[in-house]
CSV table of C-alpha atoms and ligand atoms in Angstrom, one decimal:
chain,number,residue,atom,x,y,z
A,298,UNK,CA,-17.7,30.1,-4.5
A,299,UNK,CA,-17.9,30.4,-7.8
A,300,UNK,CA,-14.4,29.9,-8.7
A,301,UNK,CA,-14.0,26.5,-6.3
A,302,UNK,CA,-16.3,25.0,-8.6
A,303,UNK,CA,-15.1,26.6,-12.1
A,304,UNK,CA,-12.9,23.5,-12.7
A,305,UNK,CA,-15.0,21.9,-13.2
A,306,UNK,CA,-17.0,20.8,-16.5
A,307,UNK,CA,-19.4,18.5,-18.5
A,308,UNK,CA,-18.3,15.5,-20.2
A,309,UNK,CA,-18.7,16.1,-24.2
A,310,UNK,CA,-16.1,16.1,-27.3
A,311,UNK,CA,-14.6,19.4,-26.9
A,312,UNK,CA,-14.1,18.9,-23.2
A,313,UNK,CA,-12.4,15.2,-24.4
A,314,UNK,CA,-10.0,17.0,-26.6
A,315,UNK,CA,-8.5,20.0,-24.0
A,316,UNK,CA,-8.3,16.9,-20.6
A,317,UNK,CA,-6.0,15.0,-24.2
A,318,UNK,CA,-4.4,18.0,-25.2
A,319,UNK,CA,-3.9,18.8,-21.0
A,320,UNK,CA,-2.2,15.9,-20.4
A,321,UNK,CA,-0.2,15.7,-23.6
A,322,UNK,CA,1.0,19.0,-22.5
A,323,UNK,CA,2.3,17.1,-18.7
A,324,UNK,CA,-0.7,18.5,-16.7
A,325,UNK,CA,-3.0,16.9,-14.7
A,326,UNK,CA,-6.6,16.2,-14.5
A,327,UNK,CA,-9.4,15.3,-12.3
A,328,UNK,CA,-10.7,12.1,-13.4
A,329,UNK,CA,-13.9,10.3,-12.0
A,330,UNK,CA,-13.7,6.5,-12.2
A,331,UNK,CA,-15.7,3.6,-10.9
A,332,UNK,CA,-14.1,3.3,-7.0
A,333,UNK,CA,-13.0,7.2,-5.9
A,334,UNK,CA,-11.7,10.0,-8.3
A,335,UNK,CA,-8.3,10.4,-9.9
A,336,UNK,CA,-5.6,12.7,-10.2
A,337,UNK,CA,-4.3,11.9,-13.6
A,338,UNK,CA,-1.7,12.6,-15.3
A,339,UNK,CA,1.3,10.8,-18.1
A,340,UNK,CA,2.9,8.0,-16.8
A,341,UNK,CA,6.2,8.1,-19.2
A,342,UNK,CA,6.3,12.5,-18.2
A,343,UNK,CA,8.7,13.4,-15.3
A,344,UNK,CA,7.1,17.2,-15.1
A,345,UNK,CA,3.4,15.4,-14.6
A,346,UNK,CA,4.4,13.2,-12.3
A,347,UNK,CA,6.1,15.4,-10.5
A,348,UNK,CA,3.0,17.6,-10.3
A,349,UNK,CA,0.8,14.8,-8.8
A,350,UNK,CA,3.4,14.4,-6.2
A,351,UNK,CA,3.3,18.2,-4.9
A,352,UNK,CA,0.3,18.7,-4.9
A,353,UNK,CA,-1.5,15.5,-3.3
A,354,UNK,CA,2.0,16.2,-0.7
A,355,UNK,CA,2.0,12.5,-1.5
A,356,UNK,CA,5.4,11.2,0.5
A,357,UNK,CA,8.0,10.2,-2.8
A,358,UNK,CA,8.3,6.3,-0.7
A,359,UNK,CA,4.3,5.8,-2.1
A,360,UNK,CA,3.9,4.5,-5.8
A,361,UNK,CA,1.0,5.4,-7.3
A,362,UNK,CA,-1.4,3.4,-9.9
A,363,UNK,CA,-0.9,2.9,-13.5
A,364,UNK,CA,-4.1,3.3,-15.8
A,365,UNK,CA,-4.6,1.3,-18.7
A,366,UNK,CA,-7.7,1.2,-21.3
A,367,UNK,CA,-6.8,-2.4,-22.3
A,368,UNK,CA,-4.5,-5.0,-21.5
A,369,UNK,CA,-2.2,-4.6,-24.8
A,370,UNK,CA,-1.4,-1.5,-23.9
A,371,UNK,CA,-0.2,-3.0,-20.6
A,372,UNK,CA,1.7,-5.1,-22.0
A,373,UNK,CA,4.7,-2.9,-23.0
A,374,UNK,CA,5.4,-1.9,-19.9
A,375,UNK,CA,4.7,-4.9,-17.5
A,376,UNK,CA,5.0,-8.4,-17.3
A,377,UNK,CA,1.5,-9.8,-17.2
A,378,UNK,CA,1.0,-13.5,-16.2
A,379,UNK,CA,-1.4,-16.3,-15.9
A,380,UNK,CA,-2.9,-15.3,-12.8
A,381,UNK,CA,-2.7,-11.8,-14.4
A,382,UNK,CA,-5.0,-13.2,-17.4
A,383,UNK,CA,-7.4,-15.2,-15.2
A,384,UNK,CA,-8.2,-12.2,-12.8
A,385,UNK,CA,-8.8,-9.6,-15.9
A,386,UNK,CA,-11.3,-11.8,-18.1
A,387,UNK,CA,-12.8,-12.0,-15.0
A,388,UNK,CA,-12.9,-8.0,-13.3
A,389,UNK,CA,-11.5,-5.7,-15.8
A,390,UNK,CA,-11.7,-3.4,-17.2
A,391,UNK,CA,-13.3,-2.7,-13.1
A,392,UNK,CA,-12.1,-2.3,-9.4
A,393,UNK,CA,-9.5,-3.8,-9.0
A,394,UNK,CA,-5.4,-3.4,-9.6
A,395,UNK,CA,-2.6,-5.7,-10.2
A,396,UNK,CA,0.7,-5.9,-8.6
A,397,UNK,CA,3.6,-7.3,-11.8
A,398,UNK,CA,7.0,-7.2,-12.9
A,399,UNK,CA,8.0,-4.1,-14.5
A,400,UNK,CA,9.7,-4.6,-17.8
A,401,UNK,CA,13.1,-3.1,-18.7
A,402,UNK,CA,12.2,-1.1,-21.4
A,403,UNK,CA,9.4,0.2,-20.2
A,404,UNK,CA,8.7,3.8,-20.3
A,405,UNK,CA,7.2,4.4,-16.9
A,406,UNK,CA,8.6,7.2,-14.9
A,407,UNK,CA,10.8,5.8,-11.8
A,408,UNK,CA,8.9,8.3,-9.9
A,409,UNK,CA,5.6,6.3,-10.0
A,410,UNK,CA,6.7,3.1,-8.9
A,411,UNK,CA,9.3,5.3,-6.3
A,412,UNK,CA,11.9,3.1,-7.6
A,413,UNK,CA,10.1,-0.4,-7.4
A,414,UNK,CA,11.1,-3.1,-9.7
A,415,UNK,CA,7.0,-3.8,-9.7
A,416,UNK,CA,4.3,-1.5,-10.9
A,417,UNK,CA,0.4,-1.9,-9.8
A,418,UNK,CA,-1.9,-1.5,-12.4
A,419,UNK,CA,-5.4,-1.0,-13.2
A,420,UNK,CA,-8.2,-0.9,-16.0
A,421,UNK,CA,-11.1,1.9,-14.4
A,422,UNK,CA,-14.6,0.7,-16.5
A,423,UNK,CA,-16.1,4.6,-16.5
A,424,UNK,CA,-16.9,4.8,-19.1
A,425,UNK,CA,-15.7,9.1,-19.3
A,426,UNK,CA,-11.9,7.9,-18.7
A,427,UNK,CA,-11.6,4.9,-20.8
A,428,UNK,CA,-12.7,7.5,-23.9
A,429,UNK,CA,-10.4,10.1,-22.6
A,430,UNK,CA,-7.3,6.8,-21.5
A,431,UNK,CA,-8.6,5.2,-25.3
A,432,UNK,CA,-7.0,8.3,-26.9
A,433,UNK,CA,-3.4,8.8,-25.4
A,434,UNK,CA,-0.7,6.4,-26.4
A,435,UNK,CA,0.2,6.9,-22.9
A,436,UNK,CA,-0.7,5.2,-19.4
A,437,UNK,CA,-2.2,7.5,-17.0
A,438,UNK,CA,-0.7,7.6,-13.1
A,439,UNK,CA,-3.7,7.8,-11.4
A,440,UNK,CA,-3.6,7.9,-7.5
A,441,UNK,CA,-7.5,9.3,-5.8
A,442,UNK,CA,-7.9,12.7,-5.8
A,443,UNK,CA,-7.5,13.9,-2.3
A,444,UNK,CA,-4.4,15.3,-0.3
A,445,UNK,CA,-2.1,12.8,1.0
A,446,UNK,CA,-3.8,10.6,3.8
A,447,UNK,CA,-7.5,11.8,3.7
A,448,UNK,CA,-10.7,10.7,2.3
A,449,UNK,CA,-11.1,9.3,-0.9
A,450,UNK,CA,-13.5,11.8,-3.6
A,451,UNK,CA,-16.2,10.2,-4.8
A,452,UNK,CA,-17.6,13.3,-6.7
A,453,UNK,CA,-16.4,16.2,-9.2
A,454,UNK,CA,-16.9,18.5,-5.4
A,455,UNK,CA,-15.0,16.7,-3.5
A,456,UNK,CA,-12.1,16.7,-5.9
A,457,UNK,CA,-12.5,20.8,-6.8
A,458,UNK,CA,-12.7,21.5,-2.3
A,459,UNK,CA,-9.6,18.9,-2.1
A,460,UNK,CA,-7.7,21.3,-4.5
A,461,UNK,CA,-9.1,24.4,-5.3
A,462,UNK,CA,-7.4,26.5,-7.9
A,463,UNK,CA,-4.6,24.7,-8.5
A,464,UNK,CA,-6.8,21.6,-10.5
A,465,UNK,CA,-7.8,23.6,-13.9
A,466,UNK,CA,-10.0,20.8,-15.4
A,467,UNK,CA,-12.2,18.0,-13.4
A,468,UNK,CA,-14.1,16.1,-15.1
A,469,UNK,CA,-18.1,15.8,-13.7
A,470,UNK,CA,-18.6,11.7,-14.1
A,471,UNK,CA,-21.3,11.4,-11.1
A,472,UNK,CA,-21.3,10.1,-8.1
A,473,UNK,CA,-18.2,7.0,-8.1
A,474,UNK,CA,-20.2,4.0,-7.8
A,475,UNK,CA,-18.1,1.8,-5.4
A,476,UNK,CA,-17.8,4.7,-3.6
A,477,UNK,CA,-14.2,3.4,-2.0
A,478,UNK,CA,-10.6,2.7,-3.8
A,479,UNK,CA,-9.8,-1.1,-6.3
A,480,UNK,CA,-8.7,-4.4,-4.4
A,481,UNK,CA,-5.3,-3.6,-4.8
A,482,UNK,CA,-3.5,-7.9,-5.5
A,483,UNK,CA,-0.1,-8.7,-6.2
A,484,UNK,CA,0.7,-11.1,-8.5
A,485,UNK,CA,4.3,-11.9,-8.2
A,486,UNK,CA,4.9,-14.9,-6.7
A,487,UNK,CA,1.8,-16.5,-4.1
A,488,UNK,CA,-1.3,-13.8,-5.0
A,489,UNK,CA,-1.8,-12.1,-2.2
A,490,UNK,CA,-4.1,-9.5,-1.8
A,491,UNK,CA,-2.2,-5.5,-0.1
A,492,UNK,CA,-5.6,-3.9,-0.5
A,493,UNK,CA,-9.1,-4.8,0.2
A,494,UNK,CA,-11.4,-3.5,-2.0
A,495,UNK,CA,-15.1,-4.4,-3.4
A,496,UNK,CA,-14.2,-7.5,-5.1
A,497,UNK,CA,-13.0,-9.3,-1.8
A,498,UNK,CA,-10.5,-12.5,-1.8
A,499,UNK,CA,-13.6,-15.3,-1.1
A,500,UNK,CA,-14.7,-13.9,-4.9
A,501,UNK,CA,-11.0,-13.8,-6.0
A,502,UNK,CA,-10.4,-17.5,-5.0
A,503,UNK,CA,-12.7,-18.9,-6.9
A,504,UNK,CA,-10.2,-17.3,-9.8
A,505,UNK,CA,-7.1,-18.7,-8.0
A,506,UNK,CA,-6.1,-19.7,-4.9
A,507,UNK,CA,-4.3,-16.3,-3.0
A,508,UNK,CA,-2.3,-17.1,-0.1
A,509,UNK,CA,-3.0,-15.2,3.0
A,510,UNK,CA,-1.4,-12.5,4.8
A,511,UNK,CA,-1.0,-11.2,8.0
A,512,UNK,CA,-2.8,-7.5,8.7
A,513,UNK,CA,-0.4,-4.6,9.3
A,514,UNK,CA,2.2,-7.5,7.9
A,515,UNK,CA,5.4,-5.9,5.7
A,516,UNK,CA,4.8,-7.0,2.3
A,517,UNK,CA,1.5,-4.6,2.6
A,518,UNK,CA,1.6,-1.8,0.2
A,519,UNK,CA,4.7,0.6,0.6
A,520,UNK,CA,2.6,3.4,0.8
A,521,UNK,CA,-0.1,1.6,3.1
A,522,UNK,CA,0.0,4.5,5.8
A,523,UNK,CA,-1.8,2.8,9.1
A,524,UNK,CA,-3.6,6.2,9.1
A,525,UNK,CA,-5.4,6.8,6.1
A,526,UNK,CA,-8.6,7.8,5.3
A,527,UNK,CA,-8.7,10.0,7.6
A,528,UNK,CA,-11.7,12.9,7.9
A,529,UNK,CA,-9.8,15.1,10.0
A,530,UNK,CA,-11.4,14.2,13.3
A,531,UNK,CA,-11.5,12.0,15.0
A,532,UNK,CA,-12.7,8.3,14.5
A,533,UNK,CA,-13.1,6.0,16.8
A,534,UNK,CA,-14.5,1.7,16.0
A,535,UNK,CA,-17.2,-0.1,17.7
A,536,UNK,CA,-19.3,2.2,19.7
A,537,UNK,CA,-23.1,2.1,20.6
A,538,UNK,CA,-24.1,4.7,20.6
A,539,UNK,CA,-23.6,9.1,21.2
A,540,UNK,CA,-23.0,11.9,22.9
A,541,UNK,CA,-24.4,15.2,21.1
A,542,UNK,CA,-21.5,16.3,19.9
A,543,UNK,CA,-20.1,13.3,18.6
A,544,UNK,CA,-21.9,11.8,15.3
A,545,UNK,CA,-22.5,8.3,14.9
A,546,UNK,CA,-22.3,6.1,11.3
A,547,UNK,CA,-24.8,3.3,11.8
A,548,UNK,CA,-25.7,0.5,9.9
A,549,UNK,CA,-29.0,-1.4,9.3
A,550,UNK,CA,-32.9,-1.0,10.6
A,551,UNK,CA,-32.0,-0.8,14.2
A,552,UNK,CA,-30.9,2.6,13.8
A,553,UNK,CA,-33.7,4.4,11.9
A,554,UNK,CA,-34.8,7.0,13.6
A,555,UNK,CA,-31.5,8.2,16.0
A,556,UNK,CA,-29.9,11.6,16.3
A,557,UNK,CA,-26.9,12.4,14.5
A,558,UNK,CA,-27.3,9.7,13.1
A,559,UNK,CA,-25.9,8.9,9.8
A,560,UNK,CA,-26.9,5.5,8.2
A,561,UNK,CA,-24.7,3.5,5.3
A,562,UNK,CA,-27.5,1.1,4.8
A,563,UNK,CA,-30.5,0.9,6.2
A,564,UNK,CA,-30.9,-2.5,4.1
A,565,UNK,CA,-28.3,-3.6,6.1
A,566,UNK,CA,-26.1,-3.8,2.7
A,567,UNK,CA,-22.1,-3.8,3.1
A,568,UNK,CA,-21.9,-2.9,-1.0
A,569,UNK,CA,-24.5,0.1,-0.4
A,570,UNK,CA,-22.6,1.4,3.2
A,571,UNK,CA,-19.2,0.7,1.1
A,572,UNK,CA,-20.9,3.5,-1.5
A,573,UNK,CA,-21.8,6.0,1.5
A,574,UNK,CA,-18.7,6.1,3.3
A,575,UNK,CA,-16.6,8.8,2.4
A,576,UNK,CA,-19.4,10.4,1.4
A,577,UNK,CA,-20.8,10.5,4.9
A,578,UNK,CA,-18.0,11.3,6.1
A,579,UNK,CA,-17.5,14.2,4.2
A,580,UNK,CA,-20.7,15.6,5.4
A,581,UNK,CA,-20.8,14.8,9.5
A,582,UNK,CA,-17.4,16.8,9.0
A,583,UNK,CA,-19.2,19.6,6.9
A,584,UNK,CA,-22.2,19.9,9.9
A,585,UNK,CA,-19.5,21.0,11.8
A,586,UNK,CA,-19.4,17.4,14.3
A,587,UNK,CA,-16.7,16.9,16.1
A,588,UNK,CA,-15.8,13.4,16.1
A,589,UNK,CA,-17.3,10.4,14.8
A,590,UNK,CA,-18.2,7.2,16.6
A,591,UNK,CA,-19.2,4.2,14.1
A,592,UNK,CA,-21.2,1.4,15.5
A,593,UNK,CA,-20.2,-2.4,14.8
A,594,UNK,CA,-20.3,-3.1,11.5
A,595,UNK,CA,-20.0,-7.0,10.1
A,596,UNK,CA,-17.1,-8.0,9.3
A,597,UNK,CA,-17.7,-9.8,5.7
A,598,UNK,CA,-17.2,-9.3,2.3
A,599,UNK,CA,-17.2,-5.2,1.4
A,600,UNK,CA,-17.4,-5.5,4.9
A,601,UNK,CA,-13.4,-6.6,5.0
A,602,UNK,CA,-13.3,-3.1,3.1
A,603,UNK,CA,-15.1,-1.0,5.2
A,604,UNK,CA,-13.3,-1.8,8.0
A,605,UNK,CA,-9.9,-1.7,7.1
A,606,UNK,CA,-10.3,2.1,5.8
A,607,UNK,CA,-12.2,3.0,9.7
A,608,UNK,CA,-9.6,0.6,11.2
A,609,UNK,CA,-7.0,3.4,9.4
A,610,UNK,CA,-9.6,6.6,9.5
A,611,UNK,CA,-9.0,6.1,13.1
A,612,UNK,CA,-5.1,4.9,13.5
B,38,TXA,O1,-9.4,2.1,-6.8
B,38,TXA,C1,-8.3,3.1,-7.5
B,38,TXA,O2,-7.5,2.5,-7.0
B,38,TXA,C2,-8.2,4.8,-7.6
B,38,TXA,C3,-8.4,5.3,-8.4
B,38,TXA,C4,-8.2,6.8,-9.0
B,38,TXA,O3,-8.0,4.2,-9.8
B,38,TXA,N1,-6.5,5.1,-7.2
B,38,TXA,C5,-6.0,4.6,-5.3
B,38,TXA,O4,-4.8,5.3,-5.6
B,38,TXA,O5,-6.7,4.2,-4.8
B,38,TXA,P1,-4.0,5.5,-4.1
B,38,TXA,O6,-2.7,5.9,-5.2
B,38,TXA,O7,-5.2,6.4,-4.1
B,38,TXA,O8,-3.5,4.5,-3.8
B,38,TXA,C6,-2.4,3.7,-4.6
B,38,TXA,C7,-2.4,2.1,-3.5
B,38,TXA,C8,-1.2,2.2,-2.2
B,38,TXA,O9,-1.9,2.3,-1.6
B,38,TXA,C9,0.4,2.0,-3.4
B,38,TXA,O10,1.4,1.6,-2.3
B,38,TXA,C10,-0.5,1.0,-4.0
B,38,TXA,O11,-1.2,1.5,-4.5
B,38,TXA,N2,0.6,0.7,-4.6
B,38,TXA,C11,0.5,1.4,-6.2
B,38,TXA,N3,2.5,1.3,-6.4
B,38,TXA,C12,2.2,-0.2,-5.7
B,38,TXA,C13,3.6,-1.2,-5.9
B,38,TXA,N4,4.2,-1.4,-6.9
B,38,TXA,N5,3.5,-2.0,-5.1
B,38,TXA,C14,2.6,-2.5,-4.1
B,38,TXA,N6,1.6,-1.2,-3.9
B,38,TXA,C15,1.9,-0.7,-4.8
B,39,MG,MG1,-5.2,7.4,-1.9
């Protein structure tokens, strides 16, 4: 057991220095963010990006998000537009990702963007990762720190279990507060949501008008696989009860005392439910259940992002 966990370190000056040295050499580091944990590497380094794709066993056509300390850093690589500034002012640093056009002189590796002429950029708010970003003279490509198509990690231990000794350094930043991945918004042409998240369409619409796109339409993110966020056992949505071998993920007061039930939020709080979703998947899997049923989750606010993840997990 010890070997699995000996790559987790608490954040301090020494570890900050160590992670920076490591990233400069083109190595990867597990970093906490407010959404989920990421597997970080230098977005300008071919070597680092290759490592990320290999470690995650990620299809080459699925581009990575590039993380910056602030918009001034992003301005070197990406064409920032008026819609971007509106949303940046309101939500950043925070759980939102913007797809924008890449500048010709950008140093971002073409493998990061899967050869597209667009880049997804994000400004995470977690203080640890901000300290790292502040010290670097390159941005960090950082997908969620899980094997491709699995569930995103929400604590350092999840990352360690996922990659074992293949990663040398994971910084422990506690539990990811939001617990699901950032909202991805394309700001090329008419703004549209490519991946729902905790910042919902209604909230974004207060700053700018989003155009509606059909679910599973082709303009969604290239890497938005239909099957994704999978705990590795069948997940079935919109259920009412379970049998002995099946775990039931519930929501709200009604389900308080039932057996083999895992309540995402007894107070029917959808934000709390989102933060508990991946944690609950992992818990259920560790307990050895072979199947997961999920009760109907209200499809509003954060519930939209939860249902998006559940749909993909059950595909
Ligand atoms: O919360 C998050 O966004 C986390 C943390 C670690 O920052 N990261 C994350 O990365 O979820 P990843 O690689 O698991 O998901 C990136 C998503 C994919 O769906 C990908 O297709 C989309 O962003 N994406 C990346 N570049 C894109 C681009 N140029 N155009 C459209 N979608 C893009
Ligand atoms: Mg991911």
